[in-house]
CSV table of C-alpha atoms in Angstrom, one decimal:
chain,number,residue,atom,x,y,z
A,1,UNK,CA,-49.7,0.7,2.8
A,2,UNK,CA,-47.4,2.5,4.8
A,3,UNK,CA,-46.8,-0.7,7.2
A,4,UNK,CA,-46.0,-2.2,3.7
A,5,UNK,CA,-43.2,0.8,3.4
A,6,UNK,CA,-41.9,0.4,6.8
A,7,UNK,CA,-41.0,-2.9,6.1
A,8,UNK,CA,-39.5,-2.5,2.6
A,9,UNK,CA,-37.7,-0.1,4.6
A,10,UNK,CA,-36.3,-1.9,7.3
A,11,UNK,CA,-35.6,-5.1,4.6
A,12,UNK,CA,-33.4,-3.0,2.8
A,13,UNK,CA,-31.5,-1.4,6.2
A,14,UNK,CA,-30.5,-5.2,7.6
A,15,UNK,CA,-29.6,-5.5,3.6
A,16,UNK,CA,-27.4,-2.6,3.8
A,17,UNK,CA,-25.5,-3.5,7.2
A,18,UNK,CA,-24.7,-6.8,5.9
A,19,UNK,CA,-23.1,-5.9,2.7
A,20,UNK,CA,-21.3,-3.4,4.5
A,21,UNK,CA,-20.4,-6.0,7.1
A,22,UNK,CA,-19.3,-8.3,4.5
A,23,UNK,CA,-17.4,-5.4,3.1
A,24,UNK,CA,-15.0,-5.0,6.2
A,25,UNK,CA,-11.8,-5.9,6.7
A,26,UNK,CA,-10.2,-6.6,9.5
A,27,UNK,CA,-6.0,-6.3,10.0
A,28,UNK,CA,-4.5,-8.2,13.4
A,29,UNK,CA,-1.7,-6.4,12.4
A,30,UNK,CA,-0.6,-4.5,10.0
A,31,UNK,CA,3.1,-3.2,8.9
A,32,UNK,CA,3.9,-0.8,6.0
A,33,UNK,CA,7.6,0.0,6.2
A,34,UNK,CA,8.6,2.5,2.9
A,35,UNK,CA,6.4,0.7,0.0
A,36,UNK,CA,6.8,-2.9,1.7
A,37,UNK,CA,3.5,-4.6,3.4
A,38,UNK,CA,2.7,-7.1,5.5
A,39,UNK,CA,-0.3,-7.5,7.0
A,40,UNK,CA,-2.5,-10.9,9.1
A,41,UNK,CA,-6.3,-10.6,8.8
A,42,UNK,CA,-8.6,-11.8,11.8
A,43,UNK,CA,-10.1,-14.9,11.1
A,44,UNK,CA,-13.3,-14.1,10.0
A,45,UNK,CA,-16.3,-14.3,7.3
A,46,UNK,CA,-15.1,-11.3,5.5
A,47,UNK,CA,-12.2,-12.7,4.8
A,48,UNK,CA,-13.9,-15.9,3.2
A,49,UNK,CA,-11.8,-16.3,0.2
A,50,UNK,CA,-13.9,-14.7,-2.8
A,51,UNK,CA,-12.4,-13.5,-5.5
A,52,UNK,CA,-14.8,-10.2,-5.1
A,53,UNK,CA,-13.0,-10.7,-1.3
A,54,UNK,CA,-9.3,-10.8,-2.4
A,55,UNK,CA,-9.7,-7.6,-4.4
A,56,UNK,CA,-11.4,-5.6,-1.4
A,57,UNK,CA,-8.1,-6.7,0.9
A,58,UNK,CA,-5.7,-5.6,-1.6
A,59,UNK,CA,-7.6,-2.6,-2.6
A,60,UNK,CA,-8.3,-1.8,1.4
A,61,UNK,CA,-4.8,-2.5,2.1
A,62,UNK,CA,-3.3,0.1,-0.5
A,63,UNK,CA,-6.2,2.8,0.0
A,64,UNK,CA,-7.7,2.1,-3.4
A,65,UNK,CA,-7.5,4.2,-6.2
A,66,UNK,CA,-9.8,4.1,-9.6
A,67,UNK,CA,-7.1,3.9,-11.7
A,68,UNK,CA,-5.4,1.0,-9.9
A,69,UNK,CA,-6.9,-3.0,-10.7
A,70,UNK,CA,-5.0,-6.0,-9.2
A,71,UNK,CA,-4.8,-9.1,-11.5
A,72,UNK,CA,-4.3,-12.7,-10.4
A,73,UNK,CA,-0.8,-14.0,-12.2
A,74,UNK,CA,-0.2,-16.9,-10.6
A,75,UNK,CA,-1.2,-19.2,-8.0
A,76,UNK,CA,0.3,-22.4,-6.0
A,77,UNK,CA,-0.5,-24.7,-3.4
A,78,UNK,CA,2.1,-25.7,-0.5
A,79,UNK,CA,2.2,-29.4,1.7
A,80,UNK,CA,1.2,-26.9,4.6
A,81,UNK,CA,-2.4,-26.5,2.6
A,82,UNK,CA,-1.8,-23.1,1.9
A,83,UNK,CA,-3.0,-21.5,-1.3
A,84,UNK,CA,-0.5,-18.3,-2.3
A,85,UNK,CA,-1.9,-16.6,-4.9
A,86,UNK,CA,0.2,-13.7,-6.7
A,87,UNK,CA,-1.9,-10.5,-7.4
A,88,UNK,CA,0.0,-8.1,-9.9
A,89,UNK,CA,-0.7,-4.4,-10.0
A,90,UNK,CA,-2.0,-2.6,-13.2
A,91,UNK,CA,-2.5,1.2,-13.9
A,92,UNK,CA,-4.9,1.7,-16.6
A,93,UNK,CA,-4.5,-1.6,-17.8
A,94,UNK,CA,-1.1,-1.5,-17.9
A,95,UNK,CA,1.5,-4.0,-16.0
A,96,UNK,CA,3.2,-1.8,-13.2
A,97,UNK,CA,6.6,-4.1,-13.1
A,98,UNK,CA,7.7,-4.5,-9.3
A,99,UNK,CA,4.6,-3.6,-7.4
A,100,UNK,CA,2.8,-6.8,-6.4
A,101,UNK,CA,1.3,-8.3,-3.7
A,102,UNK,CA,0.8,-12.6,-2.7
A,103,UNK,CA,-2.7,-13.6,-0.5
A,104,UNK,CA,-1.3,-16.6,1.6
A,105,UNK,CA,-5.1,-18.6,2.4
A,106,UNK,CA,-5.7,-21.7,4.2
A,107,UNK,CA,-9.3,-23.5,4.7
A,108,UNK,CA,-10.9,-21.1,2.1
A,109,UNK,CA,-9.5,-18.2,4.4
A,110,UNK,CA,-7.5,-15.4,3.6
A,111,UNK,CA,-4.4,-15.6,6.5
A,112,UNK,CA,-2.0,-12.7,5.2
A,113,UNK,CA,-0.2,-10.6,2.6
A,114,UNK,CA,2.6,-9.6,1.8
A,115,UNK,CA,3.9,-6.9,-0.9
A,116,UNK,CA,5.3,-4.2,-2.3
A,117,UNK,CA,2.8,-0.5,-3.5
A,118,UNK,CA,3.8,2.4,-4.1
A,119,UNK,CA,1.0,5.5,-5.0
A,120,UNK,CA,1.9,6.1,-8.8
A,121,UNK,CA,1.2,10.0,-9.6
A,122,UNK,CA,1.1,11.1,-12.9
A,123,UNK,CA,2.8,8.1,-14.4
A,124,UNK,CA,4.6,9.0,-18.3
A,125,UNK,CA,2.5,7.1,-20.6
A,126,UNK,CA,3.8,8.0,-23.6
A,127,UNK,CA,7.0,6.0,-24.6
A,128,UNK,CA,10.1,8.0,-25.9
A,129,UNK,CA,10.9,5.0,-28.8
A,130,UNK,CA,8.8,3.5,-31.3
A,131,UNK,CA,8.1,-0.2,-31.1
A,132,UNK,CA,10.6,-1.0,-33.5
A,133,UNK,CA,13.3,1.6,-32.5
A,134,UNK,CA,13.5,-0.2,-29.0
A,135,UNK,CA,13.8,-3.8,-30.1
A,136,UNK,CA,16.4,-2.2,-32.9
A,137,UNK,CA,18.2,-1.0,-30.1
A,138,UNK,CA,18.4,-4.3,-28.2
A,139,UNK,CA,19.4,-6.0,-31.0
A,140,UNK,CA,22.7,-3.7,-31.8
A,141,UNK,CA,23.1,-3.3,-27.7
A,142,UNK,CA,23.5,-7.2,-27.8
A,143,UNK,CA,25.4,-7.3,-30.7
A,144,UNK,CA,27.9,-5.3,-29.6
A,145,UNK,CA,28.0,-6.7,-26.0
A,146,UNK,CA,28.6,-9.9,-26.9
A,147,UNK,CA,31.1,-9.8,-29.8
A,148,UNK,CA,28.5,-11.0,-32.4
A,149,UNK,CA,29.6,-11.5,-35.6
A,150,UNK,CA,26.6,-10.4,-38.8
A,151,UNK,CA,25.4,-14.4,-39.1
A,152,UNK,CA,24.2,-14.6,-35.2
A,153,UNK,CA,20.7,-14.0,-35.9
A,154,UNK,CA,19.3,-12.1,-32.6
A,155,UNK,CA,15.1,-13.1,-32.5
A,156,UNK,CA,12.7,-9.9,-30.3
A,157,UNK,CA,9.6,-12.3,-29.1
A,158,UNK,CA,6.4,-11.3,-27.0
A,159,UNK,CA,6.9,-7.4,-27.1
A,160,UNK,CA,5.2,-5.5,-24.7
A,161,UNK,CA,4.6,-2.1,-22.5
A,162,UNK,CA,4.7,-2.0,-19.1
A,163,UNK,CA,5.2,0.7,-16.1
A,164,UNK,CA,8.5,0.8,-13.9
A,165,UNK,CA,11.2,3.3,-12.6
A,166,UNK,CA,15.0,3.5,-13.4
A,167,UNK,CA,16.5,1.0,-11.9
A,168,UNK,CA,18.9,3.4,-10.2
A,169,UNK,CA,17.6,6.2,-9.8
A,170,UNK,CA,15.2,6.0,-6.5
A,171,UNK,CA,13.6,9.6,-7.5
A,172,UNK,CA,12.7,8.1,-10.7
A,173,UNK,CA,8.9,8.3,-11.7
A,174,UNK,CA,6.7,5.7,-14.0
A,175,UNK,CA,7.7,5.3,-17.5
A,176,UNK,CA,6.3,3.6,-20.2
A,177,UNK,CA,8.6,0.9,-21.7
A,178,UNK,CA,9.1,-1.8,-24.2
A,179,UNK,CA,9.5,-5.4,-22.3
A,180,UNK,CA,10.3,-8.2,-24.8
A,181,UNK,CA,12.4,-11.4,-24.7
A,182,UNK,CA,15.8,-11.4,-26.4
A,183,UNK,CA,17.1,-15.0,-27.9
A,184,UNK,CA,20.0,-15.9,-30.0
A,185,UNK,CA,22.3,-19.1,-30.8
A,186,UNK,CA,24.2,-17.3,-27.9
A,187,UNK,CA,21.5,-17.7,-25.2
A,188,UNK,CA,18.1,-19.4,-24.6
A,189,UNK,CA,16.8,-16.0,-23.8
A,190,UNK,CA,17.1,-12.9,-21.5
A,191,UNK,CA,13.8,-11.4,-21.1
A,192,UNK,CA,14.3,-7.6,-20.9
């Protein structure tokens, strides 16, 4: 019996140390300069291209955080046979517009990444304008920009929240917006 123990014990140690070996990332280099990275992974197992895998890089790379889950958004291949595969940031399951990160593989290996985090602390997630206050407000904003007379009919499609700063303002934190596409017989669409 207790041979039988020893041995379910040592089974489960060489378990252990290869899912935490699997679980390692490696960086040849890596450069964070302000909220901009860029990093090259050795070429090795762990960076076998997974999905479970690309996750673990991004969320190694950024010092993960709970509230933080990177979605793939789009993905493309090159004549070089390189895969790049766009990962965009969400915060509690909302889009966080301007922080993303692209996983450039090559023979089912993840070769580098490069992309733009920032730590988001106490983000506002309540948004100052009702749903239908904000695309009210786009309408009249384009309206009067544009010298619209009452029979241009101005069309709000695919409204939704997201998470950015002022443009402007480099102090500003996270706020919750309205993003929604704008079209009219004046444009084909400006997505705001």
């Amino acid at each position: 019996m207790n041979k039988i123990i020893k041995t379910i014990f040592l089974i489960a140690i060489i378990l252990l140390a290869k899912t935490g070996a699997k679980a390692q990332i490696n960086f040849k280099e890596k450069q964070i300069i302000k909220d901009n990275y860029f990093a090259i992974l050795n070429d090795n197992k762990s960076t076998t291209v997974t999905s479970r895998n690309e996750n673990l890089v991004l969320n190694v790379i950024t010092k993960y955080n709970k509230n933080f889950i990177f979605k793939l958004t789009s993905n493309y291949s090159d004549d070089l046979g390189f895969d790049h595969k766009k990962y965009c940031l969400f915060y509690n399951g909302i889009e966080v517009i301007g922080m993303d990160f692209v996983l450039h593989e090559k023979a089912n290996q993840i070769k580098y990444l490069n992309g733009t985090f920032e730590d988001i602390v106490n983000p506002n997630l309540v948004a100052s304008l009702s749903e239908h206050n904000a695309t009210q407000s786009a309408k009249l904003f384009f309206k009067s920009k544009n010298n619209l007379i009452n029979n241009n009919k101005i069309i709000i499609e695919d409204v939704g929240i997201c998470l950015t700063k002022k443009v402007l303002n480099i102090n500003s934190t996270y706020c919750l917006v309205y993003r929604f596409n704008v079209k009219s017989n004046f444009t084909d669409g400006i997505k705001i």
